XYZ file of C-alpha atoms in Angstrom:
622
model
C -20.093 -33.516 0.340
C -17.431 -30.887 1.228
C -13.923 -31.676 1.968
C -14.121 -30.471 5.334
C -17.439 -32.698 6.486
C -15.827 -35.866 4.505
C -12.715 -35.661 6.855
C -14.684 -34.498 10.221
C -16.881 -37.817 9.592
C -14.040 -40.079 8.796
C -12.280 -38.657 12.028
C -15.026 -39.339 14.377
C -16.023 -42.793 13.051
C -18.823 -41.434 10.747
C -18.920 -44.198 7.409
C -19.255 -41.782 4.701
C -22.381 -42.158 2.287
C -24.438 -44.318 4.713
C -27.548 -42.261 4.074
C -29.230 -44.276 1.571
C -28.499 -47.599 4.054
C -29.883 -45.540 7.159
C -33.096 -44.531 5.330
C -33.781 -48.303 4.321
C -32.950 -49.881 7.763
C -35.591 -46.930 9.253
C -38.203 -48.305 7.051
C -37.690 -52.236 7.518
C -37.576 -51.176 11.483
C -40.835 -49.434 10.835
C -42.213 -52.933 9.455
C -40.373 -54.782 12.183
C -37.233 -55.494 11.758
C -35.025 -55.658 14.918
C -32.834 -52.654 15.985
C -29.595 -55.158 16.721
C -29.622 -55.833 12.625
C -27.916 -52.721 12.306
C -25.602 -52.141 14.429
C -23.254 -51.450 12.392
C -24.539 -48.031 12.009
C -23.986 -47.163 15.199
C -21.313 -44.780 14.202
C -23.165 -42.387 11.815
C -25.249 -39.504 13.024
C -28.253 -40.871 11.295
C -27.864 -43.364 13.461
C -30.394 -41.908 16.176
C -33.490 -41.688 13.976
C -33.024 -45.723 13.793
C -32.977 -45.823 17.605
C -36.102 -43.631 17.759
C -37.846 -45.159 15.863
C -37.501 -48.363 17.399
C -38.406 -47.452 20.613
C -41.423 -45.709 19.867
C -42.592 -49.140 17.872
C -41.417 -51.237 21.302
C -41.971 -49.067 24.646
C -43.496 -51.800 26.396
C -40.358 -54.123 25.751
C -37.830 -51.272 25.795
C -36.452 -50.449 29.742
C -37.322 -47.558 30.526
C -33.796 -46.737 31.642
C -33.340 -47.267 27.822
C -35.579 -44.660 27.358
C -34.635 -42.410 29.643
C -30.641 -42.365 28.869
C -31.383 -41.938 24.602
C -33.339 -38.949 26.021
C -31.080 -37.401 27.833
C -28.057 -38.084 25.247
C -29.849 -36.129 22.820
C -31.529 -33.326 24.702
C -32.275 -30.858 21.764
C -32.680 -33.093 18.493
C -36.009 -33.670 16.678
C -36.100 -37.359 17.010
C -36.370 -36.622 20.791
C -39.217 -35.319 20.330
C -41.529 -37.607 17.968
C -39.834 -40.207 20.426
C -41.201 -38.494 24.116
C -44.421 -37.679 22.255
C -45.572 -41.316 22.775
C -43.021 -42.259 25.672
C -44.465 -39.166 28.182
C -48.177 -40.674 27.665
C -47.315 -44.397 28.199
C -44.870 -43.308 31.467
C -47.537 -40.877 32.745
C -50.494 -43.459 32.143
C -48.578 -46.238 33.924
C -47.343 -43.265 36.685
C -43.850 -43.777 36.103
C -43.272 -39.522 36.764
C -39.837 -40.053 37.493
C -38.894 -40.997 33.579
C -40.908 -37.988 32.750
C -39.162 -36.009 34.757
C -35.030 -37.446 34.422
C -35.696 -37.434 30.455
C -36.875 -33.798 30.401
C -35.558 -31.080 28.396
C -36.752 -27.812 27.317
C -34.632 -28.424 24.127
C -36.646 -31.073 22.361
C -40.159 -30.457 24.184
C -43.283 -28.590 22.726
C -45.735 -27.254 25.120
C -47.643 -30.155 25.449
C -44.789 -32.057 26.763
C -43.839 -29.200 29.385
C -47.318 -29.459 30.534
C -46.482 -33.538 31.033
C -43.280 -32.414 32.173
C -45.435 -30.269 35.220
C -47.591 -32.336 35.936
C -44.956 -34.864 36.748
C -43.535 -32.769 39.331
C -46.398 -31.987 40.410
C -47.640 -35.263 41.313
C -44.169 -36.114 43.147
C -45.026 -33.195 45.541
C -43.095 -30.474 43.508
C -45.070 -27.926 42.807
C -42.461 -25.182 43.297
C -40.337 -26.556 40.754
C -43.598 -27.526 38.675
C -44.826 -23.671 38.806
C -41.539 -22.178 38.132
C -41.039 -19.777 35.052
C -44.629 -21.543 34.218
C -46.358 -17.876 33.474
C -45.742 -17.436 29.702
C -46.502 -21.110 29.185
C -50.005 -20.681 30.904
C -50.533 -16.875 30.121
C -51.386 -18.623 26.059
C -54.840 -16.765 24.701
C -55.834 -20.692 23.014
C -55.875 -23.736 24.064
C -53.284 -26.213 24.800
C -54.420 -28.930 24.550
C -55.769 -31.580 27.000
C -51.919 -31.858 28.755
C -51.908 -28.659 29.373
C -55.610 -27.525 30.486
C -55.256 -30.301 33.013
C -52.442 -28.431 34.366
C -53.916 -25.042 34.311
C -56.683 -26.370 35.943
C -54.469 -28.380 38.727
C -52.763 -25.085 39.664
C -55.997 -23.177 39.723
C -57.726 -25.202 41.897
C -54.392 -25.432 44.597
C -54.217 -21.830 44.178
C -51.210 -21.209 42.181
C -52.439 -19.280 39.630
C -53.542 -15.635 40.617
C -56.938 -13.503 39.787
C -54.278 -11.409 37.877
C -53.003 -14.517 36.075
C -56.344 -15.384 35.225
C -57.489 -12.317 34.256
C -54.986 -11.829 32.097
C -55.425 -14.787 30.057
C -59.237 -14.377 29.505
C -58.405 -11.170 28.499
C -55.887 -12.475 25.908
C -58.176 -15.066 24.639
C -61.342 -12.780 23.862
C -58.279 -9.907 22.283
C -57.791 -12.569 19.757
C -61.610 -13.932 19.393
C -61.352 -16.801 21.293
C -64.878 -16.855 22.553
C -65.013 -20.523 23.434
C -61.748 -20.650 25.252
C -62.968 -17.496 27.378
C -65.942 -18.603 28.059
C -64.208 -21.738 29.824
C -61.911 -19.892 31.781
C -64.506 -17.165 33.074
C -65.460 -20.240 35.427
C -62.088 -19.516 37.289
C -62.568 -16.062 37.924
C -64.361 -14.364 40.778
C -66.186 -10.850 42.384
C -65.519 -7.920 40.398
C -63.850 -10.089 37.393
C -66.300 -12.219 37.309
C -68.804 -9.809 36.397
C -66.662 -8.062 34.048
C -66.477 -10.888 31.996
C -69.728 -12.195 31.841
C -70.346 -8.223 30.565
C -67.497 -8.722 28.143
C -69.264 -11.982 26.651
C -73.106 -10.781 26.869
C -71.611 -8.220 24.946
C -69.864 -10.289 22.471
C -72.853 -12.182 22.239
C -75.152 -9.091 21.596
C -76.877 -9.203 24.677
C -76.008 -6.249 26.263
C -75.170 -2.872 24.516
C -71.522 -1.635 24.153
C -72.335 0.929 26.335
C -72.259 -1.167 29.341
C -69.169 -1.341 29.264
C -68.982 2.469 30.375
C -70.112 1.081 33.693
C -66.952 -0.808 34.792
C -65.206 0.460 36.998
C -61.523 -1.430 36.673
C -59.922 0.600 34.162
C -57.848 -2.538 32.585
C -61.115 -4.767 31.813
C -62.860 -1.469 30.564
C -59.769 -0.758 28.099
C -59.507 -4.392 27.481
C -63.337 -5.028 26.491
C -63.752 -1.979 24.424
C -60.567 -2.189 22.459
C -61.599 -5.547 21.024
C -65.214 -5.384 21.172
C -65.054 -1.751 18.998
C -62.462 -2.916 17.016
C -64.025 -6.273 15.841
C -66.935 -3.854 14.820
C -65.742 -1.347 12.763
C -65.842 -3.773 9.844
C -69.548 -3.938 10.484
C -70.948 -1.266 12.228
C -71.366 2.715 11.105
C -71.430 3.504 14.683
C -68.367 2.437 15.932
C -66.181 4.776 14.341
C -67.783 7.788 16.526
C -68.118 4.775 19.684
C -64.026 4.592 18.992
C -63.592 8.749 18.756
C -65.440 8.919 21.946
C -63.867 5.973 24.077
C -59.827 7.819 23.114
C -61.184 11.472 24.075
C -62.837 10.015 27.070
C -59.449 7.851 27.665
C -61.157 4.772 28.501
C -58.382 3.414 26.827
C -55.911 3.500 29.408
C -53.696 0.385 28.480
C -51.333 1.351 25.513
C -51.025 -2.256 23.743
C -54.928 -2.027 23.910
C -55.348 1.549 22.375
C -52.406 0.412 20.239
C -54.406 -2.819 18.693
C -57.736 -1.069 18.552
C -56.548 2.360 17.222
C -53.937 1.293 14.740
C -56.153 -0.775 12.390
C -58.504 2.059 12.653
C -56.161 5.040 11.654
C -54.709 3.166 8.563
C -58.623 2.726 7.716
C -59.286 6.291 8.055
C -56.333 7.988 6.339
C -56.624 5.566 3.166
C -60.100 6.994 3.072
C -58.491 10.691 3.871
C -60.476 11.300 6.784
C -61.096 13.979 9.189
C -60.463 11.945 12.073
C -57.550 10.344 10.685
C -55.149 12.771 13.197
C -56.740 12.801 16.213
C -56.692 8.829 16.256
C -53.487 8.969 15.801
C -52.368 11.242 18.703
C -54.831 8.412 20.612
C -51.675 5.750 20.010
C -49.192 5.599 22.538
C -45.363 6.101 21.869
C -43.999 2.629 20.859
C -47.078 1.582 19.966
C -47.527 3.000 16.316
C -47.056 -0.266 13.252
C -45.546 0.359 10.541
C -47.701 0.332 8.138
C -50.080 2.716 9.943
C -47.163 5.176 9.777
C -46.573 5.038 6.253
C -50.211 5.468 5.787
C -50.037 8.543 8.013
C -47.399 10.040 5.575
C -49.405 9.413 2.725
C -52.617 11.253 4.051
C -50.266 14.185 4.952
C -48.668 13.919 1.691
C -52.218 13.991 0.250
C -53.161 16.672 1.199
C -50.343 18.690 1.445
C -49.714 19.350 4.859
C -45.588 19.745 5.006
C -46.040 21.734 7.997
C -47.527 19.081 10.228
C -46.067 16.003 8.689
C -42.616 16.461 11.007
C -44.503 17.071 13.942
C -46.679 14.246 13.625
C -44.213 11.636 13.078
C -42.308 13.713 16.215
C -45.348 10.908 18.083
C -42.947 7.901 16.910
C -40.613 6.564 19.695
C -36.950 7.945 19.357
C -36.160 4.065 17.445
C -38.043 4.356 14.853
C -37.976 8.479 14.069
C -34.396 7.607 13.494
C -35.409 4.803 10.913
C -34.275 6.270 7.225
C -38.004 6.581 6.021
C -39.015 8.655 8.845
C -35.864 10.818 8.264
C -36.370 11.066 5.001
C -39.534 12.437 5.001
C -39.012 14.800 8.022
C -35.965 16.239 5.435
C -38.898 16.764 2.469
C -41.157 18.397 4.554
C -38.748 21.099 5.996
C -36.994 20.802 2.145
C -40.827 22.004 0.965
C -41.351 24.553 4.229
C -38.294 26.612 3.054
C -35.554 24.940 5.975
C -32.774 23.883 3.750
C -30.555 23.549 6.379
C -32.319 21.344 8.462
C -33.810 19.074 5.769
C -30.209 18.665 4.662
C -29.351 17.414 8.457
C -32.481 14.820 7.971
C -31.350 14.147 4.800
C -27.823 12.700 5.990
C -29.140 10.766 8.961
C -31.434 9.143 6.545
C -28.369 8.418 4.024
C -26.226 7.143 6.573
C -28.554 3.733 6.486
C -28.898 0.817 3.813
C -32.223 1.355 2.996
C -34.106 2.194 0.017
C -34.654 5.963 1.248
C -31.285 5.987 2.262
C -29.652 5.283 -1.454
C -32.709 7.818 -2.400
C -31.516 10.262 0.262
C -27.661 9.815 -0.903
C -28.546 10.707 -4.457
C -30.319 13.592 -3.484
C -27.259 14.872 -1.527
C -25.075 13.509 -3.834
C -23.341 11.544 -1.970
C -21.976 7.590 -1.940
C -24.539 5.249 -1.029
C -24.016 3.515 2.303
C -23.751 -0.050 2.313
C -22.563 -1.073 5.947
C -20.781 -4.585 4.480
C -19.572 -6.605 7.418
C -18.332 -9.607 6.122
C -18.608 -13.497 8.072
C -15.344 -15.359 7.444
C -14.261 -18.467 8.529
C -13.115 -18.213 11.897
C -12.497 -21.205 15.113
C -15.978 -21.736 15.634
C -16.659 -22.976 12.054
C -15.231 -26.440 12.714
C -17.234 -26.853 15.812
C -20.328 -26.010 13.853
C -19.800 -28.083 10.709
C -18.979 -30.659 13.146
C -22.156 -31.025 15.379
C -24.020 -33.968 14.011
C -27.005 -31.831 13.480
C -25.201 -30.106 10.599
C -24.212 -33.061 8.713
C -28.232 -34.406 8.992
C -29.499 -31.048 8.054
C -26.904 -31.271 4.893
C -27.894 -34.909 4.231
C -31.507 -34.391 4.574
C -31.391 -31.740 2.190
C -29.627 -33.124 -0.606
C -31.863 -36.139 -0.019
C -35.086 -34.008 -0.881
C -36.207 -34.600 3.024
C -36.786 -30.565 3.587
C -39.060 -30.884 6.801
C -36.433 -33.022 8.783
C -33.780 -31.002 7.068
C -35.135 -27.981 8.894
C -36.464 -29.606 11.683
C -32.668 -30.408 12.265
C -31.343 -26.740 11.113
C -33.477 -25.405 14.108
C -32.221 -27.769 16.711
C -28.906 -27.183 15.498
C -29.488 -23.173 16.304
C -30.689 -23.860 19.765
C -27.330 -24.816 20.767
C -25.818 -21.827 19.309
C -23.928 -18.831 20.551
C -24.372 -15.346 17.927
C -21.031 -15.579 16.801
C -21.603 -19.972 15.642
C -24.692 -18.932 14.440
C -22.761 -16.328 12.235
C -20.630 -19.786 10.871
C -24.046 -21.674 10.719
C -24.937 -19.037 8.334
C -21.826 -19.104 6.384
C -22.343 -23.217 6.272
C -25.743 -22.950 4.941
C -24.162 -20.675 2.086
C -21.818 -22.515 1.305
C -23.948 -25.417 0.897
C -26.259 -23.613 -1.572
C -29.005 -23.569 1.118
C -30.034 -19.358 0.873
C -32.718 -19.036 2.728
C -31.362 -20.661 5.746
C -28.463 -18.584 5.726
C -31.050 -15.686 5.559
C -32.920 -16.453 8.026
C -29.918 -17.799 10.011
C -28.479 -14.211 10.369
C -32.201 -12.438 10.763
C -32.689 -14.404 13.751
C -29.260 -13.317 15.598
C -29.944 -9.521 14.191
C -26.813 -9.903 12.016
C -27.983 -8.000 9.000
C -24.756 -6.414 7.817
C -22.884 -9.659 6.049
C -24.296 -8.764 3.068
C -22.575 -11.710 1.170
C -24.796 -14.603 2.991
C -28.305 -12.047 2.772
C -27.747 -11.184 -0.742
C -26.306 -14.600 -2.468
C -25.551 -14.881 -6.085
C -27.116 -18.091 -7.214
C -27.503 -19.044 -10.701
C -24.928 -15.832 -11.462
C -24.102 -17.458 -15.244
C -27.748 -17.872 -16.166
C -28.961 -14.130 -14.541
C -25.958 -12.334 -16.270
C -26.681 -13.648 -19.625
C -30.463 -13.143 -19.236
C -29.765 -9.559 -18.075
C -27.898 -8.904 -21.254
C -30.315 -10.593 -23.570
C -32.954 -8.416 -22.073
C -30.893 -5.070 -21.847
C -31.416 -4.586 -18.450
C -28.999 -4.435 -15.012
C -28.812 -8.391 -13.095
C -29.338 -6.632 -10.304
C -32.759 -5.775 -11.061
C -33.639 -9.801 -11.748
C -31.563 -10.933 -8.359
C -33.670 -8.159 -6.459
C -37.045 -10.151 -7.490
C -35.431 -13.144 -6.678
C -34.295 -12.712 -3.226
C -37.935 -10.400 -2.613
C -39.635 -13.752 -3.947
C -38.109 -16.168 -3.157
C -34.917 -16.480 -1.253
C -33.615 -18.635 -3.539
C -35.584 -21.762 -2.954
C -36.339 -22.945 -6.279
C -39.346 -25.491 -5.644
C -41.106 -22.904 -3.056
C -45.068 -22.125 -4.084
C -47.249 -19.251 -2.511
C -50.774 -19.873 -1.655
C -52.050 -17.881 -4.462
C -49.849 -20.402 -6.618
C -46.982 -18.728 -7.784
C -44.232 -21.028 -8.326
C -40.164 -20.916 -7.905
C -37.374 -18.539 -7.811
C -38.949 -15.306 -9.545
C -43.221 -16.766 -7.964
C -44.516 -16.761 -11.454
C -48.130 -17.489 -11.740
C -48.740 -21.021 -13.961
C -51.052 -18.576 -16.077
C -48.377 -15.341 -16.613
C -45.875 -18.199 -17.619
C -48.166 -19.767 -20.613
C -48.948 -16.238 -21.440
C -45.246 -15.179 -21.791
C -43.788 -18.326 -22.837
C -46.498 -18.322 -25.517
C -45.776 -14.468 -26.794
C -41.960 -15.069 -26.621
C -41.367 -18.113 -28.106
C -39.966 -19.820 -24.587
C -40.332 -23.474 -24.356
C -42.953 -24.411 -22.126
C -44.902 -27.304 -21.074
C -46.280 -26.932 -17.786
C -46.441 -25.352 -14.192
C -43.873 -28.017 -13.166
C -41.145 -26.217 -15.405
C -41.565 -23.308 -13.112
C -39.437 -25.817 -10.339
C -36.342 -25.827 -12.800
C -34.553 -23.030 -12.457
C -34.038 -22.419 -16.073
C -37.099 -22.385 -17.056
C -38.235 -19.977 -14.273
C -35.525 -17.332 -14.354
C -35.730 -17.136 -18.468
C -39.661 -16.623 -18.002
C -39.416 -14.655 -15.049
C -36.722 -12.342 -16.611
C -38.570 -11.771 -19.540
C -41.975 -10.931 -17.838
C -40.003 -8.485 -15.677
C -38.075 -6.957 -18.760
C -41.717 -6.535 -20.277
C -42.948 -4.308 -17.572
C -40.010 -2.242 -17.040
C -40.800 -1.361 -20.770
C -44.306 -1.066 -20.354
C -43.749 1.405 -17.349
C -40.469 2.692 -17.959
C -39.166 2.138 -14.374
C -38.087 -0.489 -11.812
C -40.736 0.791 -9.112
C -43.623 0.592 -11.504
C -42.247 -2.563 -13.142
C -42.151 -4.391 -9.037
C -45.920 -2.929 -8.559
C -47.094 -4.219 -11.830
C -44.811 -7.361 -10.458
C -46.876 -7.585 -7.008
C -50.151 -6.678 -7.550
C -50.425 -6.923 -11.675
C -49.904 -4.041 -14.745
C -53.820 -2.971 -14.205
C -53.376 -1.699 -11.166
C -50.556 -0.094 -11.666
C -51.795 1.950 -14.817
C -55.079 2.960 -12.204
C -52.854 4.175 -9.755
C -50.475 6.148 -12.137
C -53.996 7.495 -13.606
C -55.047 8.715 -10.207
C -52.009 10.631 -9.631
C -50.500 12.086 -12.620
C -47.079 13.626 -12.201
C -46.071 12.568 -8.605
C -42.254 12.175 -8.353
C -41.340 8.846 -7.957
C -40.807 9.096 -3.433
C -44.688 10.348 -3.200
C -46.373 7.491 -5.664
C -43.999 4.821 -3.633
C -45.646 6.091 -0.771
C -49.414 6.510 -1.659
C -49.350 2.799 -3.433
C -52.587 1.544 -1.831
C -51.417 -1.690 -1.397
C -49.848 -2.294 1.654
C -47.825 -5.476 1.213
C -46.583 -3.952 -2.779
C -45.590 -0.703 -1.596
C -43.264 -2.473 0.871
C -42.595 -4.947 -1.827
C -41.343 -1.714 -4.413
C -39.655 -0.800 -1.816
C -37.825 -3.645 -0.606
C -36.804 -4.276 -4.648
C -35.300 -0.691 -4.945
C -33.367 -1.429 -1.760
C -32.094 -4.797 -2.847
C -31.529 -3.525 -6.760
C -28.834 -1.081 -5.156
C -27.574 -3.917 -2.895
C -26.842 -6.323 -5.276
C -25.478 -3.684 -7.747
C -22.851 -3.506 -4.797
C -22.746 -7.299 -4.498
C -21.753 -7.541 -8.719
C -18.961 -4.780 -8.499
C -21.311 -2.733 -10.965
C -21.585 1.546 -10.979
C -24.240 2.167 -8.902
C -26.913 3.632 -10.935
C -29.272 6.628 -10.434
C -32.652 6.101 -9.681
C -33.896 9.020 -12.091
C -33.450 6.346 -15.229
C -36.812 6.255 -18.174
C -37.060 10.576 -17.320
C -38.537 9.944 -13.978
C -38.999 12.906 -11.445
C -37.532 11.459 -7.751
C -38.891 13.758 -5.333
């Protein structure tokens, strides 16, 4: 425990290293032991979980007043919650609405207990306050729940939700394939609506053509219906490619996060496969609209096939944002670079060089210039105390270090409810300094702080990495890139395909290297220990930067395994290294090579080492 917790808790009361005593006396109340038996915990801000728990083993014997007032003393913490998920039911089933409603707060409640929370006022004659800011809550494309379908339907029926509202919402539920939600709440709507819908499902259902939608005459059900409808068939069905073509040059589209959802998934389909219509589908997306990944898929079918000409004038479709984003600058300054406009591709060139981004550093080399790095520091300043001090710090820290990671976080996020952007800036320095990465990560993502580049890019495990690094002959900074791309330092995280621990080595790869380099190994638990993990995972790395003779081949092979990579280097012999980045097939490992590169040049910032070239093994850049 750091100094500066030890003498905030011994300030306000707090006993130091209660935790342990706290933990037991939560248990033996869980078995029935009386709250009053440990009262002499009182003081320590573990203290509330006791309380909690006791009340939601006694509401019938605990006034509700009781209730009500722990509540309202802790109006954000996640005790409050686990604690009004059984009190709102046993208040509303005895029609007690006024303890629903004097307990409430939007900083401990899900949606379920908002819903309780509405229906409360509602049944004390408030519907104003009860329908109130209620359209995002209601607007949901699944279901709630009973709590809250009770309430829909309670404001439906006194006329308090809209045709619009409900439109809306069945039109959100069949977007995202909720068939038996829409179906339910097609029984609210009425006249032209009505008959829209039941098109929409027959439809769905195959019992009417796609074609009939054609005959609707409301523009926003008729974009609505065929964006999802043609898009959940182009998986299937030969025919909805040219249904697709036809429905953007006939603009029955007409509602841009419709054309965007239908036509996005498409275009990415169609330029991987280089086809004709790849373009004209892409004009059919509205500014702000375009994804990401469809746009770097657009630059690869351009790059394909050679078209330097168009390229700048088709990403000139991108809002203003993101044509200003270092990729897109980067590759409008190639494709002038290859039409024979120096000048102008040098002008891309800088805008692109001026960010901290992999084709930034790329663009800086080119220029020869200094990379950019943007370092903004977070130092202590007068909100630290009052963050280190909130008793949801100290039971995020405890919970932690006692192994508890779901309450730890639970209490981490109620804890950032309560902050301003500049505390959540000393959050994030807290959660560094207590070893906890990710949350410090994630911390500063959330509050769009993304220039303190000391809390995104930690050091952990500095010792080990540096004398791996030299073992293996290569930079740290290429193992701490993999390891904050993997993992964000969490040591005991798994993936769902199974890879375990800082550097997400597969239990298999491990064996296999372990085996061929003499590491001790015993098992996929060893892949938990950091050790272990960072000696295996440094070596397989090392192996594939000498198998492929470069850090972006090495992350591929890394991503999405050494066989693809060698298919994809066979399928385009001699590419310089910014065009095979781009045509990786792979979605998720180009931006993983890319993200690596990027975090390589970072951390060779973060280490005080020379930043290096990117042109190392005799590869061609651009």
């Amino acid at each position: 425990m750091n100094k500066t917790l030890i003498s905030l808790l011994l300030a306000l009361g707090y006993p130091a290293h209660a935790e342990e005593n706290i933990l037991d006396a939560e248990a033996a109340i869980k078995n029935g032991a009386p709250l009053a038996a440990y009262q002499h915990l009182a003081p320590h801000p573990l203290y509330p979980y006791l309380e909690a728990r006791y009340y939601r083993d006694n509401l019938a014997t605990t006034p509700t007043a009781t209730l009500v007032a722990f509540l309202k003393k802790y109006p954000n913490d996640p005790f409050s919650t686990t604690l009004a998920k059984q009190a709102y039911p046993y208040w509303a089933a005895g029609g007690d609405n006024d303890a629903i409603i004097q307990s409430y707060s939007p900083g401990y409640a899900d949606e379920a207990l908002e819903c309780q929370y509405r229906s409360a006022l509602m049944n004390r004659g408030k519907t104003r306050e009860a329908v109130k800011d209620s359209d995002k809550l209601l607007a949901s494309d699944k279901s709630l729940g009973a709590e809250c379908n009770s309430l829909y339907d309670r404001l439906a029926h006194s006329g308090h939700i809209n045709a619009a509202q409900h439109a809306e919402r069945f039109r959100l539920a069949m977007a995202n394939n909720n068939t038996l939600i829409a179906s339910y709440l097609a029984g609210n709507l009425q006249g032209g609506a009505a008959q829209a819908a039941q098109t929409w499902l027959d439809i769905d259902q195959n019992r009417l053509p796609i074609e009939s939608a054609y005959s609707l005459t409301d523009p926003d059900w008729r974009s609505a219906l065929l964006a999802q409808q043609l898009g959940k068939r182009l998986k299937k069905d030969p025919l909805a490619l040219a249904q697709a073509t036809n429905a953007a040059s006939m603009g029955y589209i007409s509602r841009p996060k419709d054309a965007g959802k239908l036509y996005n998934p498409l275009v990415r389909k169609l330029a991987q496969a280089d086809d004709p219509h790849t373009l004209t589908l892409w004009d059919a997306i509205p500014a702000g609209e375009h994804e990401d990944n469809t746009t770097y898929d657009l630059i690869a079918y351009d790059l394909r096939r050679g078209d330097w000409r168009g390229l700048p004038a088709h990403l000139g479709k991108l809002d203003k944002d993101t044509q200003n984003k270092a990729e897109i600058q980067y590759w409008i300054g190639k494709a002038l670079e290859k039409s024979g406009d120096r000048a102008g591709a040098d002008n891309h060139y800088r805008r692109a060089a001026s960010q901290r981004d992999f084709y930034g550093f790329l663009a800086a080399e080119k220029l020869g210039i200094a990379p950019q790095y943007h370092d903004r520091p977070v130092r202590r300043d007068h909100h630290y105390t009052t963050v280190v001090g909130r008793p949801a710090a100290y039971r995020a820290r405890i919970f932690r270090n006692l192994g508890d990671d779901a309450r730890a976080s639970q209490e981490w996020q109620a804890l950032l409810k309560t902050l301003t952007p500049a505390e959540s800036a000393q959050a994030a320095l807290y959660a560094s300094e207590i070893g906890w990465s990710v949350q410090a990560v994630t911390t500063l993502g959330k509050s769009k702080n993304y220039d303190a580049l000391a809390l995104r890019f930690p050091t952990a495990y500095e010792t080990r990495v540096r004398q791996l690094a030299s073992q293996h002959g290569i930079s740290p900074a290429k193992i701490f890139a993999i390891i904050r791309k993997e993992s964000i330092f969490q040591p005991a995280i798994a993936s769902k395909a199974g890879a375990i621990g800082l550097m997400q080595i597969m239990p298999a790869t491990a064996s296999h290297t372990a085996s061929k380099n003499g590491i001790p190994y015993s098992g996929k638990w060893q892949l938990t220990e950091p050790d272990t993990n960072l000696e295996i995972g440094s070596q397989y790395l090392t192996d594939r930067i000498n198998e492929f003779g470069h850090l972006a081949y090495a992350a591929a092979a890394y991503n999405a395994g050494p066989s693809r990579v060698n298919q994809w280097l066979a399928a385009n012999p001699g590419l310089p290294l910014d065009e095979w980045i781009a045509q990786i097939p792979f979605t998720e490992t180009r931006d993983y090579v890319k993200r690596v590169l990027e975090y390589e040049k970072v951390y060779e910032y973060r280490l005080n080492l020379p930043p290096s070239s990117y042109a190392s093994g005799g590869v061609r850049l651009w």
